[in-house]
PDB file of C-alpha atoms and ligand atoms in Angstrom:
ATOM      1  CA  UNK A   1      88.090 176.769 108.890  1.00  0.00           C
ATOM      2  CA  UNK A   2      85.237 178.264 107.404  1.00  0.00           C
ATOM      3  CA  UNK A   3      85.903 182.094 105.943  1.00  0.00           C
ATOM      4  CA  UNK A   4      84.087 184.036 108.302  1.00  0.00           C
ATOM      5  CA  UNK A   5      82.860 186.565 105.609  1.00  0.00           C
ATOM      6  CA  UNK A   6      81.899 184.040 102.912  1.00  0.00           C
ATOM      7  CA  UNK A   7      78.457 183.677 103.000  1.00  0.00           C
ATOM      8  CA  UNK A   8      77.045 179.889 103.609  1.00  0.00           C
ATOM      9  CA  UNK A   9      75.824 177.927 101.046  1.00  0.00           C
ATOM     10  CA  UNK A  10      72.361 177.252  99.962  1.00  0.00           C
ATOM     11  CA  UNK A  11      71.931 174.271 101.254  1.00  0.00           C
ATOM     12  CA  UNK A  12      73.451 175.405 104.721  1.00  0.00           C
ATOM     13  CA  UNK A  13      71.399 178.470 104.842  1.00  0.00           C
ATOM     14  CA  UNK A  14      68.294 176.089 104.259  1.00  0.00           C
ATOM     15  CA  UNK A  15      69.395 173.601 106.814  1.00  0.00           C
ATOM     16  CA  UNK A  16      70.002 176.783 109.742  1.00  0.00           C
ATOM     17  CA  UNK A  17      66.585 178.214 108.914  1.00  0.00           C
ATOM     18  CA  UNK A  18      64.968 174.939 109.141  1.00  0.00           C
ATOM     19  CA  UNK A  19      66.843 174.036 112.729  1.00  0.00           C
ATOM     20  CA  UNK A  20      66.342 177.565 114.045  1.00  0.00           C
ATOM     21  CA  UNK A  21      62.522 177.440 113.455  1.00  0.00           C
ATOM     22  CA  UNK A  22      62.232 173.732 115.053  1.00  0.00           C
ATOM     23  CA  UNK A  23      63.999 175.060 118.308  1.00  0.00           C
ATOM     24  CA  UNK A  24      62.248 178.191 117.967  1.00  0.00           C
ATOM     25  CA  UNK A  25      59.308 175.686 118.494  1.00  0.00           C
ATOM     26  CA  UNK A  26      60.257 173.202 120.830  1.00  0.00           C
ATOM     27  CA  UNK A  27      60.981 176.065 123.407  1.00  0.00           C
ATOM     28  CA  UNK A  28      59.521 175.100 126.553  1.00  0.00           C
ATOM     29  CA  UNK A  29      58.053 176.140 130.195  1.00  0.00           C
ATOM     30  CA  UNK A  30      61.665 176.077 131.583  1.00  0.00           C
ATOM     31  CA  UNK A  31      63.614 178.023 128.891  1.00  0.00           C
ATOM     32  CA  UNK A  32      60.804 180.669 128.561  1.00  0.00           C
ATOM     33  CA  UNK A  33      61.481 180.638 132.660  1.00  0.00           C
ATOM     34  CA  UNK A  34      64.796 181.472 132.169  1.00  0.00           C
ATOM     35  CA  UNK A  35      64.608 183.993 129.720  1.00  0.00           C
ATOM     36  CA  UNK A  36      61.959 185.849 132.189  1.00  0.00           C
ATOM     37  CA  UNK A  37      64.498 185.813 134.419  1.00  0.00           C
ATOM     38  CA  UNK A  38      67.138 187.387 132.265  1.00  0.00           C
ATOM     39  CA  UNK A  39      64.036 190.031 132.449  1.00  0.00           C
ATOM     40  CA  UNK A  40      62.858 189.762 128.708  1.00  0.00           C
ATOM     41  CA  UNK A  41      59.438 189.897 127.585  1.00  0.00           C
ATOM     42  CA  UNK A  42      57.470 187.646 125.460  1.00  0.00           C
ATOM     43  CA  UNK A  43      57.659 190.220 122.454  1.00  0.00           C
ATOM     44  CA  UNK A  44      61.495 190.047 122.821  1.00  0.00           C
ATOM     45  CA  UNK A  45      61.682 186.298 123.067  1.00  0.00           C
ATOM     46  CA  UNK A  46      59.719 186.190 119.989  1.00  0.00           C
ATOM     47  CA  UNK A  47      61.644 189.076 118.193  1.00  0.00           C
ATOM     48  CA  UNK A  48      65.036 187.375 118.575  1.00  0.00           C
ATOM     49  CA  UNK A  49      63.634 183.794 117.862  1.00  0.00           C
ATOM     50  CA  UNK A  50      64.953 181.958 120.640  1.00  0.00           C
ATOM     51  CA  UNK A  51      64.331 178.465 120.870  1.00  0.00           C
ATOM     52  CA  UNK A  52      65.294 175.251 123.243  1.00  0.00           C
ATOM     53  CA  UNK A  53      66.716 172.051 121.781  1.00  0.00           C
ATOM     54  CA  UNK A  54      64.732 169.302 121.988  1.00  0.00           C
ATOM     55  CA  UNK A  55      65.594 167.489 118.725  1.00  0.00           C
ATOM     56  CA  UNK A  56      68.873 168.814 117.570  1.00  0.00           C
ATOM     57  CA  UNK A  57      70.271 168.094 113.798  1.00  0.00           C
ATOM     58  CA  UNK A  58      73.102 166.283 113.620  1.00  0.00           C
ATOM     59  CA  UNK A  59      75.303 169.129 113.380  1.00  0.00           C
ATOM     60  CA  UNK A  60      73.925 170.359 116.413  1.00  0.00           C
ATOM     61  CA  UNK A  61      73.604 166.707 118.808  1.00  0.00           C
ATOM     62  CA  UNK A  62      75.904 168.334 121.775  1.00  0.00           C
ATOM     63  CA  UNK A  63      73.368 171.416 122.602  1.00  0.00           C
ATOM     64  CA  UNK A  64      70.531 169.096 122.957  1.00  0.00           C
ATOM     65  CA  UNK A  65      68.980 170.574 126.085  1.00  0.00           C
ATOM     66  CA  UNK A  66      70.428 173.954 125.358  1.00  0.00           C
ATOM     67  CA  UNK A  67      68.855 177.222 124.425  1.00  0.00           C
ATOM     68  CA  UNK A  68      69.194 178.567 120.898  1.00  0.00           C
ATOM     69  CA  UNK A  69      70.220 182.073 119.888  1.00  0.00           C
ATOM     70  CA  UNK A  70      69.815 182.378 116.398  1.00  0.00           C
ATOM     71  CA  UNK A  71      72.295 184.512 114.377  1.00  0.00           C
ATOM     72  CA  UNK A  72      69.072 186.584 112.166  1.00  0.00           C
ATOM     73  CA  UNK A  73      70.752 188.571 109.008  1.00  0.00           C
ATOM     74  CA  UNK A  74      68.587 192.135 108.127  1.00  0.00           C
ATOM     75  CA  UNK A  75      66.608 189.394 105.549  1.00  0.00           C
ATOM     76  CA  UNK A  76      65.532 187.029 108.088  1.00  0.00           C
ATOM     77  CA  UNK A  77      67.664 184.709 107.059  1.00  0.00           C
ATOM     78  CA  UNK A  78      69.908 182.492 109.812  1.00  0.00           C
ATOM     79  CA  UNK A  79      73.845 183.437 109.321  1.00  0.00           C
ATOM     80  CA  UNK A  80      74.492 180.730 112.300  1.00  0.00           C
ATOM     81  CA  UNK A  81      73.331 179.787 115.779  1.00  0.00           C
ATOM     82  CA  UNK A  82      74.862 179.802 119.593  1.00  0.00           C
ATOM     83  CA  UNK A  83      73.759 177.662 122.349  1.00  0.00           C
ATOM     84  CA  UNK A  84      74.168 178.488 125.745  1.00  0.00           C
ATOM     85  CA  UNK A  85      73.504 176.202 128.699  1.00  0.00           C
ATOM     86  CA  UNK A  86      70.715 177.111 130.679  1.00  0.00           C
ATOM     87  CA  UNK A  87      70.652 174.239 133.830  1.00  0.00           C
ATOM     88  CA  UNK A  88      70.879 175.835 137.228  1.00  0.00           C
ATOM     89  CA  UNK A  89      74.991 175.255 138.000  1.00  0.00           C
ATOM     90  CA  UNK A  90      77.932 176.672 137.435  1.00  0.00           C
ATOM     91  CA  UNK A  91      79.171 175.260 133.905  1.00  0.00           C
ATOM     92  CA  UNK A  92      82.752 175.259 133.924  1.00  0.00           C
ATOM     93  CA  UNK A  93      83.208 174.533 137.990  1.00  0.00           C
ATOM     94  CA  UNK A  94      80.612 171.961 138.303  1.00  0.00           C
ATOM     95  CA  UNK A  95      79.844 170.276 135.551  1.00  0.00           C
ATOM     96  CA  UNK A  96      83.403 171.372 133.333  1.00  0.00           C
ATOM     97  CA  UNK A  97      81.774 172.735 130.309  1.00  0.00           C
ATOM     98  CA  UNK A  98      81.623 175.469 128.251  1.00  0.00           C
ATOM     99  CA  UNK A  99      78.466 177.878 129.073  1.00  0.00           C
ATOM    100  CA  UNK A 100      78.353 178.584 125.152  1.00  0.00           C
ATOM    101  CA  UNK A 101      78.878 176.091 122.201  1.00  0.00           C
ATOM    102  CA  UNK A 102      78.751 176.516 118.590  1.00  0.00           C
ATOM    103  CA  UNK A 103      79.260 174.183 115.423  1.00  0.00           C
ATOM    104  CA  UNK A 104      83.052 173.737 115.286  1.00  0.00           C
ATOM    105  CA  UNK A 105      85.197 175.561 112.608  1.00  0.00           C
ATOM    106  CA  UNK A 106      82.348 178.327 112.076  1.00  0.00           C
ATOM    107  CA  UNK A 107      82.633 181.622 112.736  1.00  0.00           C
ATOM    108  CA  UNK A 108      79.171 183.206 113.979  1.00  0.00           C
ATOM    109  CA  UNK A 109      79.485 186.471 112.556  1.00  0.00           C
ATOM    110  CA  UNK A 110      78.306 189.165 114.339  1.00  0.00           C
ATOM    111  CA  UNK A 111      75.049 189.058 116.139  1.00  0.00           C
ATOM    112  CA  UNK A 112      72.062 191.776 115.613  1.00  0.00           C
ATOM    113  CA  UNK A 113      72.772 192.579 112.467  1.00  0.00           C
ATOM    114  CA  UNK A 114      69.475 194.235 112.063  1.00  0.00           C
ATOM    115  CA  UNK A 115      70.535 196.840 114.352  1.00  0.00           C
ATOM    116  CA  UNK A 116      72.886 197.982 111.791  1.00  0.00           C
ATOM    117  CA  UNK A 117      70.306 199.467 109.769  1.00  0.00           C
ATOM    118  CA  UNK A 118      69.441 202.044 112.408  1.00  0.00           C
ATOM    119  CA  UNK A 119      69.788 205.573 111.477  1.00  0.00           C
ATOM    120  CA  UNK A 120      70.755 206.496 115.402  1.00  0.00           C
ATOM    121  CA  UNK A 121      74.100 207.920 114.994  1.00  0.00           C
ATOM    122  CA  UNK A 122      75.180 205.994 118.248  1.00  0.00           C
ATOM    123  CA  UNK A 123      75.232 201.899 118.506  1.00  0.00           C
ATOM    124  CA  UNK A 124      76.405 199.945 121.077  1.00  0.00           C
ATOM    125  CA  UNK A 125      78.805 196.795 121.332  1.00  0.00           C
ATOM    126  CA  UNK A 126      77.768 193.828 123.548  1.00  0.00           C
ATOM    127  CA  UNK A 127      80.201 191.326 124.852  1.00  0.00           C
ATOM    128  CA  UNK A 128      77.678 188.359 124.183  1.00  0.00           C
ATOM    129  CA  UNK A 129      74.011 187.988 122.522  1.00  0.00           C
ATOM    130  CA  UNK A 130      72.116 188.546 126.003  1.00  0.00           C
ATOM    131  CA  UNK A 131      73.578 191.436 126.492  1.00  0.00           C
ATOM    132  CA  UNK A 132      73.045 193.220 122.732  1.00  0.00           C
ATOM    133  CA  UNK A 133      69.156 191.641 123.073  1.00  0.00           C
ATOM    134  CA  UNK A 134      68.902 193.299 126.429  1.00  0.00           C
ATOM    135  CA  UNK A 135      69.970 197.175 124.964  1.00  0.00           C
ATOM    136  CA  UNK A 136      68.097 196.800 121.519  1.00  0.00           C
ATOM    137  CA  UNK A 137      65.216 194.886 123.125  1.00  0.00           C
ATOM    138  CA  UNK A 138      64.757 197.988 125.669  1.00  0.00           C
ATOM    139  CA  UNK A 139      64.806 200.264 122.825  1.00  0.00           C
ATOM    140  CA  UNK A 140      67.654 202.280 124.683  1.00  0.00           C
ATOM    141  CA  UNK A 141      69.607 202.247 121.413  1.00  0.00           C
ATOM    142  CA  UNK A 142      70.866 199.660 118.602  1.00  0.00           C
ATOM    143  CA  UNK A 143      72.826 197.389 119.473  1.00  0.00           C
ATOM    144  CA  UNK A 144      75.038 194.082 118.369  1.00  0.00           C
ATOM    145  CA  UNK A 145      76.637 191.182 119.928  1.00  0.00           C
ATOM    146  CA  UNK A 146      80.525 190.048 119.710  1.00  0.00           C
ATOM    147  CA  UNK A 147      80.359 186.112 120.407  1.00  0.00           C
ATOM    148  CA  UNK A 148      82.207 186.172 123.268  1.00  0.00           C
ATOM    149  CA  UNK A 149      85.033 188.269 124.832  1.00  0.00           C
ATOM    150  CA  UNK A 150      87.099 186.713 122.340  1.00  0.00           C
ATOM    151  CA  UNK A 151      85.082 186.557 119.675  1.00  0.00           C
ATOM    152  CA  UNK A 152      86.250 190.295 117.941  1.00  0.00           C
ATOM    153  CA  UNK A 153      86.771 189.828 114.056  1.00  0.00           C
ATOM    154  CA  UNK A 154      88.659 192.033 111.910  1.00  0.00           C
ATOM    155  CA  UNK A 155      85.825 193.023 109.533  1.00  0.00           C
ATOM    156  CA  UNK A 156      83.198 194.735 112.930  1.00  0.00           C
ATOM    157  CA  UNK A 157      85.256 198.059 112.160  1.00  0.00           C
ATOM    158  CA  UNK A 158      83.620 197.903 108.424  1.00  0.00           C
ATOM    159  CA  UNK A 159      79.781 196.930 109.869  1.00  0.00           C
ATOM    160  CA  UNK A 160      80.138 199.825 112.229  1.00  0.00           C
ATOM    161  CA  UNK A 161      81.527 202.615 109.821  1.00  0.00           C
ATOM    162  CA  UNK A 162      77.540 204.527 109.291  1.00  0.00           C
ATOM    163  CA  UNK A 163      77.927 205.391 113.007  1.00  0.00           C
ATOM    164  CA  UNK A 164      79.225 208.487 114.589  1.00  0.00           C
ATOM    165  CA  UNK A 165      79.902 206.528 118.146  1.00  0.00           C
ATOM    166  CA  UNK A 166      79.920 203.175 118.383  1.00  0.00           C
ATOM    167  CA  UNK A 167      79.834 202.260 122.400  1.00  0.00           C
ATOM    168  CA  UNK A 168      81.713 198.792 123.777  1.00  0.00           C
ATOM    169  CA  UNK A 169      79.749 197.928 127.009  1.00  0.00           C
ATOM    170  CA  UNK A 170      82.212 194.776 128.421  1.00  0.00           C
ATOM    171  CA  UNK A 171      82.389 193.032 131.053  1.00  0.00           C
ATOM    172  CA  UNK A 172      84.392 194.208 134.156  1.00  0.00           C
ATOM    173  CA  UNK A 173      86.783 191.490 134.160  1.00  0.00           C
ATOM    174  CA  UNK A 174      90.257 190.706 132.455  1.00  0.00           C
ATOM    175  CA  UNK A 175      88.552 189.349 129.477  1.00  0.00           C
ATOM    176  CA  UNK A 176      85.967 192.646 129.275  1.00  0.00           C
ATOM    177  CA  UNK A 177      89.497 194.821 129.808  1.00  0.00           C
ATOM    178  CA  UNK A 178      91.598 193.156 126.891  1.00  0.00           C
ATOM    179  CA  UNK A 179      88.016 193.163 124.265  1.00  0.00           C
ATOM    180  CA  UNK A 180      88.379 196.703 125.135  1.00  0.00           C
ATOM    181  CA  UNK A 181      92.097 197.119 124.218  1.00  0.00           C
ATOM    182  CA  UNK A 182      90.893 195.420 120.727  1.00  0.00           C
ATOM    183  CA  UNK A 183      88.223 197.447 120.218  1.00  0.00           C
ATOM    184  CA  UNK A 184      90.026 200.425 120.949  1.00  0.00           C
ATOM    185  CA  UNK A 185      92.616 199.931 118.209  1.00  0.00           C
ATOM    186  CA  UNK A 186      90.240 199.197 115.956  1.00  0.00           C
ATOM    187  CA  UNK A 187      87.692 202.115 116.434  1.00  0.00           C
ATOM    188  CA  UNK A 188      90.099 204.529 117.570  1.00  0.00           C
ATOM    189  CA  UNK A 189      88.013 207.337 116.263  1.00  0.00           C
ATOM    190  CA  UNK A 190      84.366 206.435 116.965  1.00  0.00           C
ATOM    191  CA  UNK A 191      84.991 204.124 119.790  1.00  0.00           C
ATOM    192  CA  UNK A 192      83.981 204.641 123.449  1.00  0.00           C
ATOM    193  CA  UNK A 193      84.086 201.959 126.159  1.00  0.00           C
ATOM    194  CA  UNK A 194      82.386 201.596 128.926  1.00  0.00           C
ATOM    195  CA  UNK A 195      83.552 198.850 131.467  1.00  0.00           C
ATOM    196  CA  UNK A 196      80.721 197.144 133.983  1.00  0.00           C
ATOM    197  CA  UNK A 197      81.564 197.031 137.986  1.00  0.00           C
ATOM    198  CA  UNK A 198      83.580 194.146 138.506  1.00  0.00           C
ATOM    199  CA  UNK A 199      81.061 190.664 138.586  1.00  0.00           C
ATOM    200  CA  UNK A 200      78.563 192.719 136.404  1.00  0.00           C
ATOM    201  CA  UNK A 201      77.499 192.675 132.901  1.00  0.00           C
ATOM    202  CA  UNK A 202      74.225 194.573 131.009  1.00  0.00           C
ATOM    203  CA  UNK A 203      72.091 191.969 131.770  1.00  0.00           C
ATOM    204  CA  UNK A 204      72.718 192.085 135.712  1.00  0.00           C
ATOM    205  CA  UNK A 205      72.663 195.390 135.263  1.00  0.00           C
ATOM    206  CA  UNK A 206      69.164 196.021 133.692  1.00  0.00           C
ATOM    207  CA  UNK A 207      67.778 192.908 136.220  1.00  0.00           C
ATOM    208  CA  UNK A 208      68.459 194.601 139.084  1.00  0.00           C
ATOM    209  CA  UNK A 209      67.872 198.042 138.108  1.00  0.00           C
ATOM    210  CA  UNK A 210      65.879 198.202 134.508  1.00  0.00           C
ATOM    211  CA  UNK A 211      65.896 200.306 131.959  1.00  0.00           C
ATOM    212  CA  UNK A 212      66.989 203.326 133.921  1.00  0.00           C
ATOM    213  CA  UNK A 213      70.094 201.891 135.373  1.00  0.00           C
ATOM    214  CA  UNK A 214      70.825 200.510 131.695  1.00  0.00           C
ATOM    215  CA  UNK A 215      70.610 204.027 130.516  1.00  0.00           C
ATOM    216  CA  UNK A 216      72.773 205.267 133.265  1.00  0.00           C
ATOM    217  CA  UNK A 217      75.093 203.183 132.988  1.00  0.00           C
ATOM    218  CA  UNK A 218      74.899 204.133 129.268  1.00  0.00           C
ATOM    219  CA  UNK A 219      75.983 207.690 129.962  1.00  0.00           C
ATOM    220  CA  UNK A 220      79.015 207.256 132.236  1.00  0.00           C
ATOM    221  CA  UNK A 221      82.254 208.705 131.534  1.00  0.00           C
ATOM    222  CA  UNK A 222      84.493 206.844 129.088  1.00  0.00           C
ATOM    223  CA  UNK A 223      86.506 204.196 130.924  1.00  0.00           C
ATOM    224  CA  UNK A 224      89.789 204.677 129.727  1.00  0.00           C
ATOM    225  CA  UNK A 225      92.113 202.161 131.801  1.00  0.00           C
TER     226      UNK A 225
HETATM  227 ZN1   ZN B 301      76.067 174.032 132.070  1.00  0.00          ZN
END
């Protein structure tokens, strides 16, 4: 497996810049449909460089048909890139797959690193890209993306030292609970969490209520199960 830390090669970083720009323009009608549904704007869609798979690289032949969430490093560069399924069932009842797929053997990294730059003394911690893209993109406050509820890596605590609270906004499921227990060992200074309602997540959140139940939301009392 691929260190995590190490950064890719030339030739790699060549080949993820060159695949993230083709999806970013093969996206079509139906993933730009979906994304306005997920309640982002065009100037978000284009700040995070999403894009839809219509000719995938070799590397990438199993997310043809997916949407692409590139992985952009502070010098718009492409550290790697998650797909997520965007058809209109359930993935894993229906159909049996995984909602999100990335290459095999490679570690993603942590998503938003951009945000990291901010001089807010406050950052949040999404479980999942949607979720970071839907706090930064509101401008509510920085934010960054674990890949995953179990995608926490040992070196976040590092990334995260220039802040004075770093804020874990997870899931309220088991999953959310137990990235919480993680996180809270690992930022057991700086770390707050705040849990969603059971079957909710930021995104549902700011769909059904905006920006002002994001914020909200955003302010609650530490959940400290
Ligand atoms: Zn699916």
């Amino acid at each position: 497996m691929a260190d995590p830390v190490a950064p890719n090669s030339a030739a790699r970083k060549k080949m993820l810049l060159k695949a993230a720009r083709g999806y970013r323009d093969s996206l079509n009608d139906g993933a730009v449909a979906y994304l306005y549904g997920r309640g982002f704007d065009d100037a978000t869609i284009s700040r995070f460089g999403f894009g839809y798979v219509e000719s995938p690289l070799p590397e990438h032949t199993y997310a043809k048909g997916m949407l692409a969430i590139p992985y952009i490093t502070p010098s718009n560069g492409i550290k790697s890139i998650r797909f997520r399924c965007i058809e209109d069932h359930v993935c894993k009842d229906v159909e049996k797959h995984a909602k999100y797929w990335g290459e095999s053997g490679i570690r993603s990294g942590m998503f938003n690193t951009k945000d990291l730059a901010s001089d807010s003394d406050t950052i949040a911690v999404c479980e999942g890209e949607l979720d970071a893209i839907t706090i930064s993109g509101s401008g509510i406050m920085p934010a960054v993306g674990v890949p995953g509820a179990n995608g926490w890596q040992s070196f976040y605590p590092r990334m995260l030292a220039g802040f004075s609270r770093v804020v874990l906004v997870a899931d309220g499921d088991d999953a959310g609970s137990k990235l919480a227990s993680t996180f809270r060992r690992a930022l057991p200074l700086s770390g707050t969490v705040m849990l969603c309602k059971p079957g909710d997540d930021v995104n549902s959140v700011y769909v059904r209520e905006g920006k002002e139940g994001l914020q909200s939301l955003l302010k609650g009392e530490e959940d400290d199960e």
